Amino acid sequence: MSEVLFLALRRWGASAKSDIRTLTTCRAVVLPRFGGPEVLQVRDDSILPDLGASDVLVRTHAVGVNPLDMRMREGYGRSLFEPLLPLVLGRDVSGEVTAVGSNVRQLLVGDQVFGALHPTATRGTYSDYAILGEEQLAPKPESLSHTDAAAIPFASLTAWRALRSTAKIQKGQKVLIMGGGGAVGLAAIALAKAAGCYVACTCGKRSMEKVKEAGAEEAVDYTSPNVKGEFQDRFDVVLDTIGVPETETTGISLLLRGGQYMTLQGQTVTFTDKYGLIVGGAAAAVALLQKQMQYKQSHGIDYWWPIMRTDAEGLEEICRLASDGRLKIPVGLTFPLEMAAEAHRARDSKNAGGKVVLKVDV
Ligand SMILES: NC(=O)c1ccc[n+]([C@@H]2O[C@H](COP(=O)([O-])OP(=O)(O)OC[C@H]3O[C@@H](n4cnc5c(N)ncnc54)[C@H](OP(=O)(O)O)[C@@H]3O)[C@@H](O)[C@H]2O)c1
């Protein structure tokens, strides 16, 4: 194993006094094979890769647990991740900058930051130290604890990707969020409100208060026998975080002609897991095109499979809204990092009452 050397700039050092520090391994929760929560292992010797020129080393304080982590643990994305086992899961992080690469311009050692990795990142954040690109991090809102901050970035950047980058929502548009009570849903409500849209959503009974507090003008219980009939008007944009056939049918039927439907359950990974990266990738592109043509013809709408992407502008806006208290993703349960398996069980039970967050002893 080659030794990792990185440049650590001291925050207050006169003329940017620099230290060379060495760190090659650290504690992490590792996935040695796909399976249930019991396969997760805490190891003290997880290899920390070299810090790239635009990378930032973060001493992790808290890590949000996302549905993607659970699905990757079970083998989702195996076409990409199986050759890379053992993996470190985790996309979200909140913590302190401990070292920066030579091209990092904005962040300094000692900064308190939060951010998220891209879905395909190969080393995750369930670890004492995480490496992210500078553009994947922003200063943590001062009003938030690391635990609260770690619940926000991945879900919110997914909502940003769908509403702002894909649908390009405009002031005055009517937006429907299906699954408004989840982490992505709550962030989507906040982002759509901030853009000046009228926002409606579907959610469970237990989430009614939460979605209203987040700014939704209308909320319909998804267990209602006639969800479609509960809405008076049609929408310009539908973001379907659930993405099962029933929600897709309902969501599309609630759109105005010229509207946009986005499901977060795109089939690209399902295809690549089944047929391999190249053939599966091509098959997914064809399947998406077929759907797009079908719905254009039948309903006159655009159809998308947005995927979370890191986005510096998005993270800046998310940080601003979270600082103002306009974007909140409530934390339901916390666990120490070494109890990641328990945290996954709690998420699987769907009774966490909010985001599950891993806390790291620092
Ligand atoms: N494409 C991407 O890049 C991407 C990125 C992030 C997430 N995702 C996916 O997006 C989904 C949501 O993620 P999340 O982080 O928001 O998960 P989450 O916090 O666990 O939220 C899921 C929510 O779904 C709600 N729900 C379940 N069935 C519903 C239905 N039929 N109608 C309306 N709401 C329903 C539940 O609401 P109640 O609590 O109100 O019952 C729950 O709060 C996950 O499947 C995840 O894999 C995709």
PDB file of C-alpha atoms and ligand atoms in Angstrom, residues 65-69 71 76 119 154-155 157-159 161 177-186 201-208 210-211 220-223 227 240-244 246-247 263-266 305-309 329 347 350 354-355, ligand 1:
ATOM      1  CA  VAL A  65     -28.330   7.215   5.943  1.00  0.00           C
ATOM      2  CA  ASN A  66     -30.056   7.225   2.539  1.00  0.00           C
ATOM      3  CA  PRO A  67     -32.281   4.686   0.754  1.00  0.00           C
ATOM      4  CA  LEU A  68     -29.422   4.296  -1.744  1.00  0.00           C
ATOM      5  CA  ASP A  69     -27.153   2.953   1.030  1.00  0.00           C
ATOM      6  CA  ARG A  71     -30.155  -0.660  -1.777  1.00  0.00           C
ATOM      7  CA  TYR A  76     -28.248  -2.497  -6.305  1.00  0.00           C
ATOM      8  CA  PRO A 119     -24.320   8.068  -6.329  1.00  0.00           C
ATOM      9  CA  PHE A 154     -28.027  14.082  -0.792  1.00  0.00           C
ATOM     10  CA  ALA A 155     -31.823  14.285  -0.633  1.00  0.00           C
ATOM     11  CA  LEU A 157     -29.445  17.807  -4.235  1.00  0.00           C
ATOM     12  CA  THR A 158     -31.692  15.104  -5.711  1.00  0.00           C
ATOM     13  CA  ALA A 159     -34.664  17.460  -5.432  1.00  0.00           C
ATOM     14  CA  ARG A 161     -31.503  18.049  -9.833  1.00  0.00           C
ATOM     15  CA  ILE A 177     -44.521  16.243  -5.160  1.00  0.00           C
ATOM     16  CA  MET A 178     -45.525  12.587  -4.780  1.00  0.00           C
ATOM     17  CA  GLY A 179     -43.990  11.380  -1.509  1.00  0.00           C
ATOM     18  CA  GLY A 180     -43.760  14.842   0.074  1.00  0.00           C
ATOM     19  CA  GLY A 181     -43.195  13.416   3.570  1.00  0.00           C
ATOM     20  CA  GLY A 182     -39.805  11.828   2.791  1.00  0.00           C
ATOM     21  CA  ALA A 183     -36.411  13.522   2.802  1.00  0.00           C
ATOM     22  CA  VAL A 184     -36.376  14.257  -0.942  1.00  0.00           C
ATOM     23  CA  GLY A 185     -40.038  15.292  -0.781  1.00  0.00           C
ATOM     24  CA  LEU A 186     -39.527  17.811   2.031  1.00  0.00           C
ATOM     25  CA  CYS A 201     -48.059  16.817  -2.466  1.00  0.00           C
ATOM     26  CA  THR A 202     -49.112  13.300  -1.594  1.00  0.00           C
ATOM     27  CA  CYS A 203     -47.957  11.866   1.725  1.00  0.00           C
ATOM     28  CA  GLY A 204     -48.960   9.561   4.548  1.00  0.00           C
ATOM     29  CA  LYS A 205     -51.263  10.725   7.365  1.00  0.00           C
ATOM     30  CA  ARG A 206     -48.290  10.933   9.698  1.00  0.00           C
ATOM     31  CA  SER A 207     -46.568  13.440   7.406  1.00  0.00           C
ATOM     32  CA  MET A 208     -49.445  15.916   6.951  1.00  0.00           C
ATOM     33  CA  LYS A 210     -44.546  18.142   8.264  1.00  0.00           C
ATOM     34  CA  VAL A 211     -45.413  18.891   4.631  1.00  0.00           C
ATOM     35  CA  VAL A 220     -53.445  14.447  -0.091  1.00  0.00           C
ATOM     36  CA  ASP A 221     -53.177  11.183   1.835  1.00  0.00           C
ATOM     37  CA  TYR A 222     -51.713   8.605  -0.549  1.00  0.00           C
ATOM     38  CA  THR A 223     -53.957   5.914   0.957  1.00  0.00           C
ATOM     39  CA  VAL A 227     -55.870  10.332  -4.972  1.00  0.00           C
ATOM     40  CA  ASP A 240     -42.644  11.298  -8.205  1.00  0.00           C
ATOM     41  CA  THR A 241     -40.276  10.116  -5.477  1.00  0.00           C
ATOM     42  CA  ILE A 242     -42.163   6.809  -5.178  1.00  0.00           C
ATOM     43  CA  GLY A 243     -42.155   5.848  -8.861  1.00  0.00           C
ATOM     44  CA  VAL A 244     -44.297   2.707  -8.763  1.00  0.00           C
ATOM     45  CA  GLU A 246     -49.720   3.466  -9.753  1.00  0.00           C
ATOM     46  CA  THR A 247     -48.005   6.729  -8.807  1.00  0.00           C
ATOM     47  CA  THR A 263     -39.622   9.718 -11.453  1.00  0.00           C
ATOM     48  CA  LEU A 264     -36.735   9.049  -9.080  1.00  0.00           C
ATOM     49  CA  GLN A 265     -37.052   5.328  -9.841  1.00  0.00           C
ATOM     50  CA  GLY A 266     -35.389   5.377 -13.255  1.00  0.00           C
ATOM     51  CA  TRP A 305     -35.458   9.825 -14.928  1.00  0.00           C
ATOM     52  CA  PRO A 306     -33.396  12.377 -12.979  1.00  0.00           C
ATOM     53  CA  ILE A 307     -30.436  11.130 -10.970  1.00  0.00           C
ATOM     54  CA  MET A 308     -28.804  12.997  -8.092  1.00  0.00           C
ATOM     55  CA  ARG A 309     -25.748  14.974  -9.102  1.00  0.00           C
ATOM     56  CA  ILE A 329     -35.163  17.476   7.031  1.00  0.00           C
ATOM     57  CA  ARG A 347     -34.501   2.506   8.423  1.00  0.00           C
ATOM     58  CA  LYS A 350     -39.840   2.551   8.130  1.00  0.00           C
ATOM     59  CA  GLY A 354     -37.420  10.979  10.043  1.00  0.00           C
ATOM     60  CA  LYS A 355     -33.905  10.683   8.749  1.00  0.00           C
TER      61      LYS A 355
HETATM   62  N1  LIG B   1     -32.846   9.016  -8.608  1.00  0.00           N
HETATM   63  C1  LIG B   1     -32.052   9.410  -7.631  1.00  0.00           C
HETATM   64  O1  LIG B   1     -30.929   9.903  -7.863  1.00  0.00           O
HETATM   65  C2  LIG B   1     -32.506   9.304  -6.212  1.00  0.00           C
HETATM   66  C3  LIG B   1     -31.847  10.039  -5.222  1.00  0.00           C
HETATM   67  C4  LIG B   1     -32.339  10.008  -3.916  1.00  0.00           C
HETATM   68  C5  LIG B   1     -33.430   9.194  -3.625  1.00  0.00           C
HETATM   69  N2  LIG B   1     -33.989   8.446  -4.600  1.00  0.00           N
HETATM   70  C6  LIG B   1     -35.146   7.581  -4.284  1.00  0.00           C
HETATM   71  O2  LIG B   1     -36.208   8.421  -3.904  1.00  0.00           O
HETATM   72  C7  LIG B   1     -37.002   7.769  -2.941  1.00  0.00           C
HETATM   73  C8  LIG B   1     -37.251   8.705  -1.767  1.00  0.00           C
HETATM   74  O3  LIG B   1     -36.034   8.947  -1.087  1.00  0.00           O
HETATM   75  P1  LIG B   1     -36.067   9.646   0.336  1.00  0.00           P
HETATM   76  O4  LIG B   1     -34.671   9.856   0.756  1.00  0.00           O
HETATM   77  O5  LIG B   1     -36.999  10.793   0.312  1.00  0.00           O
HETATM   78  O6  LIG B   1     -36.717   8.472   1.213  1.00  0.00           O
HETATM   79  P2  LIG B   1     -37.499   8.575   2.587  1.00  0.00           P
HETATM   80  O7  LIG B   1     -37.027   9.752   3.369  1.00  0.00           O
HETATM   81  O8  LIG B   1     -37.434   7.245   3.200  1.00  0.00           O
HETATM   82  O9  LIG B   1     -38.998   8.888   2.172  1.00  0.00           O
HETATM   83  C9  LIG B   1     -39.841   7.933   1.634  1.00  0.00           C
HETATM   84  C10 LIG B   1     -41.272   8.448   1.867  1.00  0.00           C
HETATM   85  O10 LIG B   1     -42.132   7.812   0.940  1.00  0.00           O
HETATM   86  C11 LIG B   1     -43.424   7.989   1.438  1.00  0.00           C
HETATM   87  N3  LIG B   1     -44.303   7.077   0.726  1.00  0.00           N
HETATM   88  C12 LIG B   1     -44.265   5.731   0.659  1.00  0.00           C
HETATM   89  N4  LIG B   1     -45.215   5.293  -0.204  1.00  0.00           N
HETATM   90  C13 LIG B   1     -45.840   6.409  -0.700  1.00  0.00           C
HETATM   91  C14 LIG B   1     -46.885   6.636  -1.661  1.00  0.00           C
HETATM   92  N5  LIG B   1     -47.507   5.620  -2.270  1.00  0.00           N
HETATM   93  N6  LIG B   1     -47.243   7.920  -1.939  1.00  0.00           N
HETATM   94  C15 LIG B   1     -46.633   8.965  -1.347  1.00  0.00           C
HETATM   95  N7  LIG B   1     -45.647   8.819  -0.419  1.00  0.00           N
HETATM   96  C16 LIG B   1     -45.263   7.552  -0.118  1.00  0.00           C
HETATM   97  C17 LIG B   1     -43.323   7.780   2.929  1.00  0.00           C
HETATM   98  O11 LIG B   1     -44.139   8.811   3.373  1.00  0.00           O
HETATM   99  P3  LIG B   1     -44.915   8.883   4.759  1.00  0.00           P
HETATM  100  O12 LIG B   1     -43.823   8.929   5.801  1.00  0.00           O
HETATM  101  O13 LIG B   1     -45.636  10.159   4.591  1.00  0.00           O
HETATM  102  O14 LIG B   1     -45.755   7.639   4.844  1.00  0.00           O
HETATM  103  C18 LIG B   1     -41.839   8.089   3.227  1.00  0.00           C
HETATM  104  O15 LIG B   1     -41.698   9.189   4.070  1.00  0.00           O
HETATM  105  C19 LIG B   1     -36.270   6.478  -2.560  1.00  0.00           C
HETATM  106  O16 LIG B   1     -36.883   5.393  -3.246  1.00  0.00           O
HETATM  107  C20 LIG B   1     -34.879   6.685  -3.097  1.00  0.00           C
HETATM  108  O17 LIG B   1     -34.258   5.473  -3.468  1.00  0.00           O
HETATM  109  C21 LIG B   1     -33.564   8.477  -5.890  1.00  0.00           C
END
